[in-house]
mmCIF file of C-alpha atoms and ligand atoms in Angstrom:
data_model
loop_
_atom_site.group_PDB
_atom_site.id
_atom_site.type_symbol
_atom_site.label_atom_id
_atom_site.label_comp_id
_atom_site.label_asym_id
_atom_site.label_seq_id
_atom_site.Cartn_x
_atom_site.Cartn_y
_atom_site.Cartn_z
ATOM 1 C CA MET A 215 0.058 -0.066 -0.062
ATOM 2 C CA ASN A 216 1.516 3.420 -0.999
ATOM 3 C CA SER A 217 0.861 6.683 0.785
ATOM 4 C CA GLY A 218 -1.986 7.596 -1.713
ATOM 5 C CA ASP A 219 -3.740 4.311 -1.029
ATOM 6 C CA LEU A 220 -3.392 4.949 2.735
ATOM 7 C CA ASP A 221 -4.828 8.411 2.390
ATOM 8 C CA ALA A 222 -7.766 7.047 0.348
ATOM 9 C CA LEU A 223 -8.322 4.449 3.095
ATOM 10 C CA LEU A 224 -8.193 7.124 5.826
ATOM 11 C CA VAL A 225 -10.689 9.453 3.828
ATOM 12 C CA ASP A 226 -13.151 6.554 3.479
ATOM 13 C CA ALA A 227 -12.761 5.258 6.966
ATOM 14 C CA ARG A 228 -12.976 8.740 8.727
ATOM 15 C CA ASN A 229 -16.385 9.411 6.788
ATOM 16 C CA PHE A 230 -17.804 6.348 7.938
ATOM 17 C CA ASN A 231 -16.510 6.723 11.460
ATOM 18 C CA ARG A 232 -17.748 10.403 11.802
ATOM 19 C CA GLN A 233 -21.206 9.298 10.769
ATOM 20 C CA ASN A 234 -21.181 6.521 13.372
ATOM 21 C CA ALA A 235 -19.503 8.191 16.336
ATOM 22 C CA ILE A 236 -16.464 5.922 16.003
ATOM 23 C CA THR A 237 -12.917 7.226 17.246
ATOM 24 C CA GLY A 238 -9.737 5.541 17.350
ATOM 25 C CA VAL A 239 -6.078 5.205 15.828
ATOM 26 C CA LEU A 240 -4.599 3.424 12.995
ATOM 27 C CA LEU A 241 -0.805 2.553 13.239
ATOM 28 C CA HIS A 242 1.148 1.165 10.446
ATOM 29 C CA SER A 243 4.719 -0.078 9.749
ATOM 30 C CA GLY A 244 5.358 -1.198 6.204
ATOM 31 C CA ASN A 245 2.506 -3.509 5.411
ATOM 32 C CA ASN A 246 1.465 -4.069 8.907
ATOM 33 C CA PHE A 247 -1.262 -2.320 10.607
ATOM 34 C CA MET A 248 -2.565 -2.089 14.162
ATOM 35 C CA GLN A 249 -5.870 -0.236 14.976
ATOM 36 C CA CYS A 250 -7.840 0.735 17.918
ATOM 37 C CA PHE A 251 -11.447 2.054 17.777
ATOM 38 C CA GLU A 252 -14.196 2.757 20.158
ATOM 39 C CA GLY A 253 -17.769 3.869 20.018
ATOM 40 C CA PRO A 254 -21.443 2.540 20.493
ATOM 41 C CA GLU A 255 -21.336 -1.286 20.318
ATOM 42 C CA ASP A 256 -23.400 -1.719 17.237
ATOM 43 C CA ALA A 257 -21.252 0.816 15.176
ATOM 44 C CA VAL A 258 -18.116 -0.854 16.454
ATOM 45 C CA GLN A 259 -19.497 -4.127 15.143
ATOM 46 C CA GLN A 260 -20.200 -2.555 11.618
ATOM 47 C CA VAL A 261 -16.713 -1.104 11.424
ATOM 48 C CA TYR A 262 -15.273 -4.321 12.283
ATOM 49 C CA GLN A 263 -17.354 -5.967 9.602
ATOM 50 C CA ARG A 264 -16.182 -3.379 6.997
ATOM 51 C CA ILE A 265 -12.505 -4.002 8.071
ATOM 52 C CA LEU A 266 -12.878 -7.726 7.809
ATOM 53 C CA GLY A 267 -14.704 -7.383 4.310
ATOM 54 C CA SER A 268 -11.865 -5.207 2.863
ATOM 55 C CA ARG A 269 -9.796 -6.685 0.136
ATOM 56 C CA LYS A 270 -6.855 -4.424 1.089
ATOM 57 C CA HIS A 271 -5.627 -6.648 3.820
ATOM 58 C CA THR A 272 -5.432 -10.339 4.952
ATOM 59 C CA ASP A 273 -4.651 -12.056 8.528
ATOM 60 C CA VAL A 274 -6.887 -9.911 10.664
ATOM 61 C CA LEU A 275 -6.412 -10.748 14.386
ATOM 62 C CA GLU A 276 -8.584 -9.369 17.241
ATOM 63 C CA PHE A 277 -6.764 -8.531 20.362
ATOM 64 C CA MET A 278 -9.440 -7.024 22.552
ATOM 65 C CA ASN A 279 -13.172 -6.375 22.504
ATOM 66 C CA LEU A 280 -14.565 -5.173 25.614
ATOM 67 C CA PRO A 281 -16.760 -2.427 27.243
ATOM 68 C CA ILE A 282 -15.001 0.886 28.315
ATOM 69 C CA GLN A 283 -16.171 3.676 30.613
ATOM 70 C CA LYS A 284 -14.352 6.444 28.737
ATOM 71 C CA ARG A 285 -12.928 6.903 25.162
ATOM 72 C CA THR A 286 -9.118 7.164 24.758
ATOM 73 C CA PHE A 287 -9.273 8.849 21.275
ATOM 74 C CA SER A 288 -12.195 10.957 21.516
ATOM 75 C CA ASP A 289 -10.950 13.745 19.262
ATOM 76 C CA TRP A 290 -9.847 11.238 16.529
ATOM 77 C CA ALA A 291 -12.308 10.103 13.820
ATOM 78 C CA MET A 292 -9.185 7.948 12.942
ATOM 79 C CA GLY A 293 -5.822 9.163 13.982
ATOM 80 C CA SER A 294 -2.984 7.818 12.025
ATOM 81 C CA ALA A 295 0.670 7.351 12.694
ATOM 82 C CA THR A 296 3.719 5.627 11.260
ATOM 83 C CA THR A 297 5.678 3.348 13.693
ATOM 84 C CA THR A 298 9.106 1.540 13.401
ATOM 85 C CA PRO A 299 8.595 -2.178 13.193
ATOM 86 C CA SER A 300 9.956 -2.727 16.782
ATOM 87 C CA GLU A 301 7.428 -0.129 17.972
ATOM 88 C CA LEU A 302 4.540 -2.015 16.237
ATOM 89 C CA LEU A 303 5.981 -5.218 17.709
ATOM 90 C CA ALA A 304 6.080 -3.949 21.273
ATOM 91 C CA LEU A 305 2.434 -2.509 20.890
ATOM 92 C CA SER A 306 0.959 -5.780 19.430
ATOM 93 C CA THR A 307 2.744 -7.984 21.762
ATOM 94 C CA ALA A 308 1.766 -5.916 24.972
ATOM 95 C CA GLN A 309 -0.877 -7.851 27.177
ATOM 96 C CA TRP A 310 -4.064 -7.323 25.404
ATOM 97 C CA SER A 311 -7.057 -8.899 26.944
ATOM 98 C CA GLN A 312 -9.104 -11.718 25.241
ATOM 99 C CA LEU A 313 -12.247 -10.641 27.173
ATOM 100 C CA THR A 314 -15.216 -10.237 25.264
ATOM 101 C CA SER A 315 -18.111 -7.585 25.510
ATOM 102 C CA GLU A 316 -20.131 -10.089 27.685
ATOM 103 C CA LEU A 317 -18.154 -8.804 30.679
ATOM 104 C CA THR A 318 -19.017 -5.852 32.724
ATOM 105 C CA PHE A 319 -17.017 -2.564 32.877
ATOM 106 C CA SER A 320 -13.731 -2.967 34.533
ATOM 107 C CA PRO A 321 -12.156 -0.060 36.314
ATOM 108 C CA PHE A 322 -8.593 -1.333 35.081
ATOM 109 C CA THR A 323 -7.059 -0.247 31.871
ATOM 110 C CA PRO A 324 -5.779 -3.379 30.094
ATOM 111 C CA PRO A 325 -1.974 -3.098 29.852
ATOM 112 C CA GLY A 326 -1.934 -3.121 26.095
ATOM 113 C CA LEU A 327 -4.169 -0.105 25.837
ATOM 114 C CA ALA A 328 -2.111 1.629 28.623
ATOM 115 C CA VAL A 329 1.010 1.239 26.348
ATOM 116 C CA LEU A 330 -1.007 2.378 23.361
ATOM 117 C CA GLN A 331 -2.175 5.482 25.249
ATOM 118 C CA VAL A 332 1.393 6.450 26.133
ATOM 119 C CA PHE A 333 2.538 5.802 22.642
ATOM 120 C CA TRP A 334 -0.149 8.034 21.290
ATOM 121 C CA SER A 335 0.419 10.911 23.768
ATOM 122 C CA MET A 336 4.090 10.945 23.058
ATOM 123 C CA ARG A 337 3.353 11.200 19.464
ATOM 124 C CA GLN A 338 0.997 14.129 20.010
ATOM 125 C CA SER A 339 3.535 16.022 22.180
ATOM 126 C CA SER A 340 6.270 15.635 19.419
ATOM 127 C CA HIS A 341 4.234 17.105 16.607
HETATM 128 C C1 FMN V 286 -6.238 -1.243 7.750
HETATM 129 C C2 FMN V 286 -7.601 -0.859 7.459
HETATM 130 C C3 FMN V 286 -8.197 -0.137 8.435
HETATM 131 C C4 FMN V 286 -9.653 0.280 8.204
HETATM 132 N N1 FMN V 286 -10.295 0.991 9.027
HETATM 133 C C5 FMN V 286 -11.608 1.264 8.857
HETATM 134 C C6 FMN V 286 -12.248 2.322 9.775
HETATM 135 O O1 FMN V 286 -11.628 2.797 10.804
HETATM 136 N N2 FMN V 286 -13.476 2.592 9.548
HETATM 137 C C7 FMN V 286 -14.075 2.033 8.476
HETATM 138 O O2 FMN V 286 -15.365 2.283 8.177
HETATM 139 N N3 FMN V 286 -13.642 1.367 7.617
HETATM 140 C C8 FMN V 286 -12.249 0.802 7.806
HETATM 141 N N4 FMN V 286 -11.721 0.190 6.917
HETATM 142 C C9 FMN V 286 -12.330 -0.381 5.652
HETATM 143 C C10 FMN V 286 -12.059 0.367 4.516
HETATM 144 O O3 FMN V 286 -12.461 1.639 4.516
HETATM 145 C C11 FMN V 286 -12.494 -0.389 3.369
HETATM 146 O O4 FMN V 286 -11.326 -0.337 2.466
HETATM 147 C C12 FMN V 286 -13.621 0.006 2.520
HETATM 148 O O5 FMN V 286 -14.754 -0.531 3.228
HETATM 149 C C13 FMN V 286 -13.666 -0.460 1.053
HETATM 150 O O6 FMN V 286 -13.464 -1.756 0.981
HETATM 151 P P1 FMN V 286 -12.162 -2.352 0.060
HETATM 152 O O7 FMN V 286 -11.034 -2.137 0.753
HETATM 153 O O8 FMN V 286 -12.400 -3.697 -0.177
HETATM 154 O O9 FMN V 286 -12.183 -1.498 -1.284
HETATM 155 C C14 FMN V 286 -10.204 -0.262 7.107
HETATM 156 C C15 FMN V 286 -9.487 -1.030 6.216
HETATM 157 C C16 FMN V 286 -8.207 -1.400 6.303
HETATM 158 C C17 FMN V 286 -7.506 -2.229 5.269
#
């Protein structure tokens, strides 16, 4: 995927996300992506189906799907950042929960999400 392809993907994704109150971030290193998105449960499911249905990628893995009390990326219809391979590796191998949305809200931030929050806030302060 070249940068034009990525821009087009982000325009499409942000349009849909804005209309459906979805916020989140998309990180990419070469051909690998990692994405986190949040919003009303039915909209989250719709976005996930769109992503699964896209012909632009293969091998989608779900790390975490659970209720949250507060959004992390409330200002971002879909923020985007390039990472190094090792940053993406660290983020994707951090401890993400396998818990599903049947569980009740937990007051604890899963470690993987905590690492992603720190990464994103460091990115914001360096730009
Ligand atoms: C890495 C990646 C991230 C995506 N993120 C979103 C998203 O946040 N919101 C959304 O509505 N669609 C998202 N999509 C779906 C694309 O917008 C999708 O490309 C679009 O539905 C058109 O399908 P196509 O890729 O088969 O042409 C994503 C797709 C990819 C490959």
